[in-house]
Coordinates of C-alpha atoms and ligand atoms in Angstrom, one line a residue:
M216 CA 0.0 0.0 0.0
N217 CA 1.3 3.4 -0.9
N218 CA 0.3 5.3 2.2
S219 CA 1.6 2.7 4.7
Y220 CA 4.9 3.0 6.3
R221 CA 7.0 1.2 8.9
I222 CA 8.6 3.0 11.8
A223 CA 11.1 1.2 14.2
L224 CA 11.7 2.6 17.7
A225 CA 15.4 2.1 18.8
G226 CA 17.3 3.3 21.7
N227 CA 19.0 2.5 25.0
P228 CA 17.1 0.5 27.6
N229 CA 14.6 2.6 29.7
T230 CA 14.4 5.7 27.4
G231 CA 10.7 5.5 27.0
K232 CA 10.3 3.6 23.7
S233 CA 7.4 1.5 24.9
T234 CA 5.8 4.5 26.5
L235 CA 5.9 6.2 23.1
F236 CA 4.8 3.1 21.4
N237 CA 1.8 2.8 23.7
A238 CA 0.9 6.5 23.3
F239 CA 1.0 6.2 19.5
T240 CA -0.8 2.8 19.1
G241 CA -3.1 2.7 22.1
L242 CA -1.6 -0.7 23.0
R243 CA -0.2 -1.8 26.3
Q244 CA 3.4 -2.8 26.0
H245 CA 5.1 -3.5 29.2
T246 CA 6.7 -0.3 30.6
G247 CA 8.5 0.3 33.9
N248 CA 11.5 1.7 35.6
W249 CA 14.0 -1.1 34.9
A250 CA 16.0 -2.0 31.8
G251 CA 15.3 -4.8 29.4
K252 CA 11.5 -5.1 29.5
T253 CA 11.0 -5.3 25.8
V254 CA 12.5 -8.5 24.6
S255 CA 10.9 -9.2 21.3
L256 CA 9.4 -7.1 18.6
A257 CA 6.0 -5.6 19.3
E258 CA 3.9 -4.1 16.6
G259 CA 1.0 -1.6 16.5
T260 CA -0.4 1.0 14.2
V261 CA -1.1 4.7 14.2
R262 CA -2.8 6.8 11.6
H263 CA -1.9 10.4 10.8
K264 CA -2.8 12.7 7.9
E265 CA -4.3 9.8 5.9
K266 CA -1.2 7.7 6.3
N267 CA -0.9 4.4 8.2
Y268 CA 2.2 3.8 10.2
Q269 CA 3.2 0.4 11.6
I270 CA 5.2 1.0 14.7
V271 CA 7.8 -1.6 15.8
D272 CA 9.0 -1.4 19.4
L273 CA 12.6 -2.8 19.4
P274 CA 14.4 -4.1 22.5
G275 CA 16.5 -1.4 24.2
T276 CA 20.2 -1.8 23.7
Y277 CA 23.4 0.1 24.5
S278 CA 24.9 -0.7 21.1
L279 CA 24.0 -2.5 17.8
F280 CA 26.8 -4.9 17.4
S281 CA 26.4 -8.6 18.1
N282 CA 26.9 -8.6 21.8
S283 CA 23.5 -10.1 22.7
V284 CA 20.3 -11.5 21.2
D285 CA 18.6 -8.1 21.9
E286 CA 21.3 -6.2 19.9
E287 CA 21.0 -8.7 17.0
V288 CA 17.2 -8.4 17.0
A289 CA 17.3 -4.6 16.9
R290 CA 20.2 -4.5 14.4
N291 CA 18.7 -7.1 12.1
Y292 CA 15.4 -5.2 12.0
I293 CA 17.0 -1.9 11.1
V294 CA 19.4 -3.3 8.5
F295 CA 17.5 -6.2 6.9
E296 CA 13.8 -5.3 7.4
K297 CA 14.5 -1.7 6.4
P298 CA 11.8 0.3 8.2
D299 CA 10.9 3.6 6.4
I300 CA 12.0 5.5 9.4
T301 CA 14.0 4.6 12.5
L302 CA 13.1 6.7 15.5
V303 CA 16.0 6.8 17.9
V304 CA 14.6 7.5 21.4
L305 CA 17.1 9.2 23.7
D306 CA 17.0 10.0 27.4
A307 CA 17.4 13.8 27.7
T308 CA 18.9 13.4 31.2
S309 CA 21.8 11.3 29.9
L310 CA 22.2 12.6 26.4
E311 CA 25.9 12.1 26.0
R312 CA 25.8 8.4 26.7
N313 CA 22.6 7.9 24.6
L314 CA 24.1 9.7 21.6
N315 CA 26.5 6.8 21.1
L316 CA 23.7 4.6 20.0
A317 CA 22.2 7.3 17.8
L318 CA 25.6 7.7 16.0
Q319 CA 25.5 3.9 15.3
V320 CA 22.1 4.1 13.8
L321 CA 23.1 7.0 11.6
E322 CA 25.8 4.7 10.2
M323 CA 23.3 2.0 9.4
T324 CA 20.4 3.7 7.8
K325 CA 19.5 7.0 6.2
N326 CA 16.0 7.9 7.4
V327 CA 16.4 8.6 11.0
I328 CA 14.6 10.9 13.4
V329 CA 16.1 11.5 16.9
C330 CA 13.6 11.9 19.7
I331 CA 14.9 13.4 22.9
N332 CA 12.5 12.0 25.4
L333 CA 12.0 12.7 29.1
I334 CA 12.3 16.4 28.4
D335 CA 10.1 17.1 31.5
E336 CA 12.7 15.4 33.7
A337 CA 15.6 17.3 32.0
E338 CA 13.8 20.6 32.5
K339 CA 13.3 19.8 36.2
K340 CA 17.1 19.2 36.5
G341 CA 17.9 22.5 34.6
I342 CA 19.3 20.7 31.6
K343 CA 19.0 22.8 28.5
I344 CA 19.1 21.1 25.1
N345 CA 19.4 23.0 21.8
E346 CA 17.7 20.7 19.3
R347 CA 18.5 23.0 16.3
I348 CA 22.3 22.7 16.9
L349 CA 21.9 18.9 17.3
T350 CA 19.8 18.7 14.1
R351 CA 22.5 20.5 12.2
K352 CA 25.3 18.4 13.7
L353 CA 23.6 15.0 13.2
G354 CA 22.1 15.8 9.8
V355 CA 18.6 14.4 10.8
P356 CA 15.6 15.9 12.5
V357 CA 15.9 16.1 16.3
I358 CA 12.7 16.6 18.3
K359 CA 12.2 17.1 22.0
I360 CA 9.3 15.0 23.5
S361 CA 7.8 13.7 26.6
A362 CA 6.3 10.3 25.8
R363 CA 4.6 10.1 29.2
N364 CA 3.0 13.6 28.9
K365 CA 2.5 13.5 25.1
I366 CA 4.6 16.6 24.7
G367 CA 6.1 17.3 21.2
F368 CA 3.8 14.7 19.5
P369 CA 2.3 17.1 16.8
M370 CA 5.9 18.1 15.8
L371 CA 7.0 14.5 15.8
L372 CA 4.1 13.3 13.7
D373 CA 4.5 16.2 11.3
T374 CA 8.2 15.5 10.8
I375 CA 7.4 11.8 10.2
D376 CA 4.8 12.9 7.6
R377 CA 7.3 15.3 5.9
L378 CA 10.0 12.7 5.8
V379 CA 8.0 9.9 4.2
S380 CA 6.5 12.5 1.8
G381 CA 10.0 13.5 0.6
K382 CA 9.5 17.1 1.8
I383 CA 12.6 16.8 4.0
E384 CA 15.7 14.7 3.5
C385 CA 18.2 13.2 6.0
N386 CA 21.9 13.4 5.7
P387 CA 23.1 11.4 8.7
V388 CA 26.5 12.4 9.9
Q389 CA 29.1 9.6 9.5
T390 CA 31.7 9.1 12.3
T391 CA 35.2 9.6 11.0
Y392 CA 37.7 7.0 12.3
N393 CA 41.6 7.2 12.3
E394 CA 43.5 7.2 9.0
E395 CA 44.3 3.5 9.1
I396 CA 40.7 2.5 9.5
E397 CA 39.5 5.0 6.9
E398 CA 42.0 3.6 4.4
K399 CA 40.8 0.0 5.0
I400 CA 37.2 1.1 4.7
T401 CA 37.9 2.7 1.3
T402 CA 39.6 -0.4 0.1
I403 CA 36.8 -2.8 0.9
E404 CA 33.8 -0.5 0.6
S405 CA 33.7 -0.5 -3.2
K406 CA 33.9 -4.3 -3.3
I407 CA 31.1 -4.5 -0.8
S408 CA 28.9 -2.1 -2.8
N409 CA 29.4 -4.2 -5.9
L410 CA 27.9 -7.1 -3.9
V411 CA 25.1 -5.4 -2.0
G412 CA 24.4 -2.4 -4.2
N413 CA 22.6 0.2 -2.2
T414 CA 20.5 -2.2 -0.2
I415 CA 22.8 -1.9 2.8
S416 CA 25.2 0.9 3.8
S417 CA 28.6 -0.4 2.4
R418 CA 30.5 1.8 4.8
W419 CA 28.7 0.4 7.8
L420 CA 29.2 -3.2 6.5
A421 CA 32.9 -2.5 5.9
L422 CA 33.2 -1.3 9.5
R423 CA 31.4 -4.4 10.8
L424 CA 33.7 -6.7 8.8
L425 CA 36.8 -4.9 10.0
D426 CA 35.5 -5.5 13.5
G427 CA 35.2 -9.2 12.7
D428 CA 31.5 -9.4 13.4
K429 CA 30.9 -13.1 12.7
A430 CA 27.4 -13.2 13.9
L431 CA 26.5 -10.5 11.3
L432 CA 28.1 -12.6 8.5
T433 CA 26.2 -15.7 9.7
E434 CA 22.9 -13.7 9.5
F435 CA 23.8 -12.4 6.1
N436 CA 24.4 -15.9 4.8
R437 CA 21.2 -17.2 6.4
R438 CA 19.2 -14.5 4.6
L439 CA 21.0 -15.1 1.3
V440 CA 20.1 -18.8 1.5
L441 CA 16.5 -18.0 2.5
N442 CA 16.2 -15.6 -0.5
D443 CA 17.5 -18.2 -2.8
Q444 CA 15.0 -20.7 -1.5
V445 CA 12.1 -18.2 -2.0
R446 CA 13.3 -17.5 -5.5
R447 CA 13.6 -21.2 -6.4
E448 CA 10.1 -21.9 -5.0
A449 CA 8.5 -18.9 -6.8
Ligands
GTP643 N1 9.1 11.6 33.4 C1 9.0 10.8 32.4 N2 9.1 9.5 32.4 C2 8.9 8.8 31.3 C3 8.7 9.4 30.0 N3 8.6 8.5 29.1 C4 8.8 7.3 29.7 N4 9.0 7.5 31.0 C5 9.2 6.5 32.1 O1 10.5 5.9 31.8 C6 10.4 4.5 32.2 C7 10.9 3.6 31.1 O2 9.9 3.6 30.0 P1 9.7 2.5 29.0 O3 8.8 2.9 28.0 O4 9.4 1.2 29.7 O5 11.2 2.4 28.4 P2 11.8 1.4 27.2 O6 12.7 2.3 26.4 O7 10.7 0.8 26.5 O8 12.6 0.4 28.1 P3 13.1 -1.1 27.6 O9 12.0 -1.8 26.9 O10 13.6 -1.7 28.9 O11 14.3 -0.8 26.6 C8 9.0 4.2 32.6 O12 8.9 4.3 34.1 C9 8.2 5.4 32.0 O13 7.0 5.7 32.7 C10 8.6 10.9 30.0 O14 8.4 11.5 29.0 N5 8.8 11.5 31.2
MG644 MG1 10.3 -1.2 26.1

C-alpha cells in the first residue's frame, strides 16, 4: 500500500520507547523503571494525515553490534527489514551516553529521526538542550518530546509525515575514524557495494567486517540462503 509506512523505535534501555509506542498505538506494551523489559518485537499502528504507520518497538540496547540477542534483533530489523524511518529515542537526562547509539544508527540507515525523550525530567534538572544545533550536527531531525505527557507529538508526527512524503531529507553524519581504519574502509567499501548495491550501507558493513562481526556474517548468509529458496520456489 502506498500510504503505509513502517517505523522502528530504537534506543538504550529505559528511554521510554514502549511508552511512546503505547501512546501512539493505544496498545499496552510493558513499561516500567527497569531496563530490558521489551525483549521481542511488538507491533502496532497509528494513523496520521491519511497515512498508516506500523510502529515496531525494538528491545533497548546500548549498542547495535552482536553482543547479545537483543542487539542482534534490533540490528537485524534496522538493517535487513528496512523500516521507512528509524526513530531513535534518547534520554534527555543522559544525552551524552545515549548519543552513542544514535551515531551507530546513523551509520546503518538514512531515514532517522532523533527523539529526545523525558524532556520534562531534563527541565526539572535544569538541563537545556538545543535541538537546532543537534539537528545541524547530526544531519537528521531532532525533536524534544515527553512520551509520558505526550509533549512534542504534533511536531514529531508532522516530521514523520514530511520525511515519508519526501519534503525533507536526512543526511546522517558519519563518524570519521583514524587514518588506518578509513583507508581500510575505502579499500573494501567498493567491493562491498558491488555485492550489496545500495540495499545496505557499504560503509557500515565494511566497519562491521573490519570489527570481525561473525554473527552478522552468519545472519547475512542465512538471509541469502532464504532468499535463494524463496526465488527457487517462486
Ligand atoms: N518523566 C517521564 N518519564 C517517562 C517518560 N517516558 C517514559 N517514562 C518512564 O520511563 C520508564 C521507562 O519507560 P519504557 O517505555 O518502559 O522504556 P523502554 O525504552 O521501552 O525500556 P526497555 O524496553 O527496557 O528498553 C517508565 O517508568 C516510564 O513511565 C517521559 O516523557 N517523562
Ligand atoms: Mg520497552
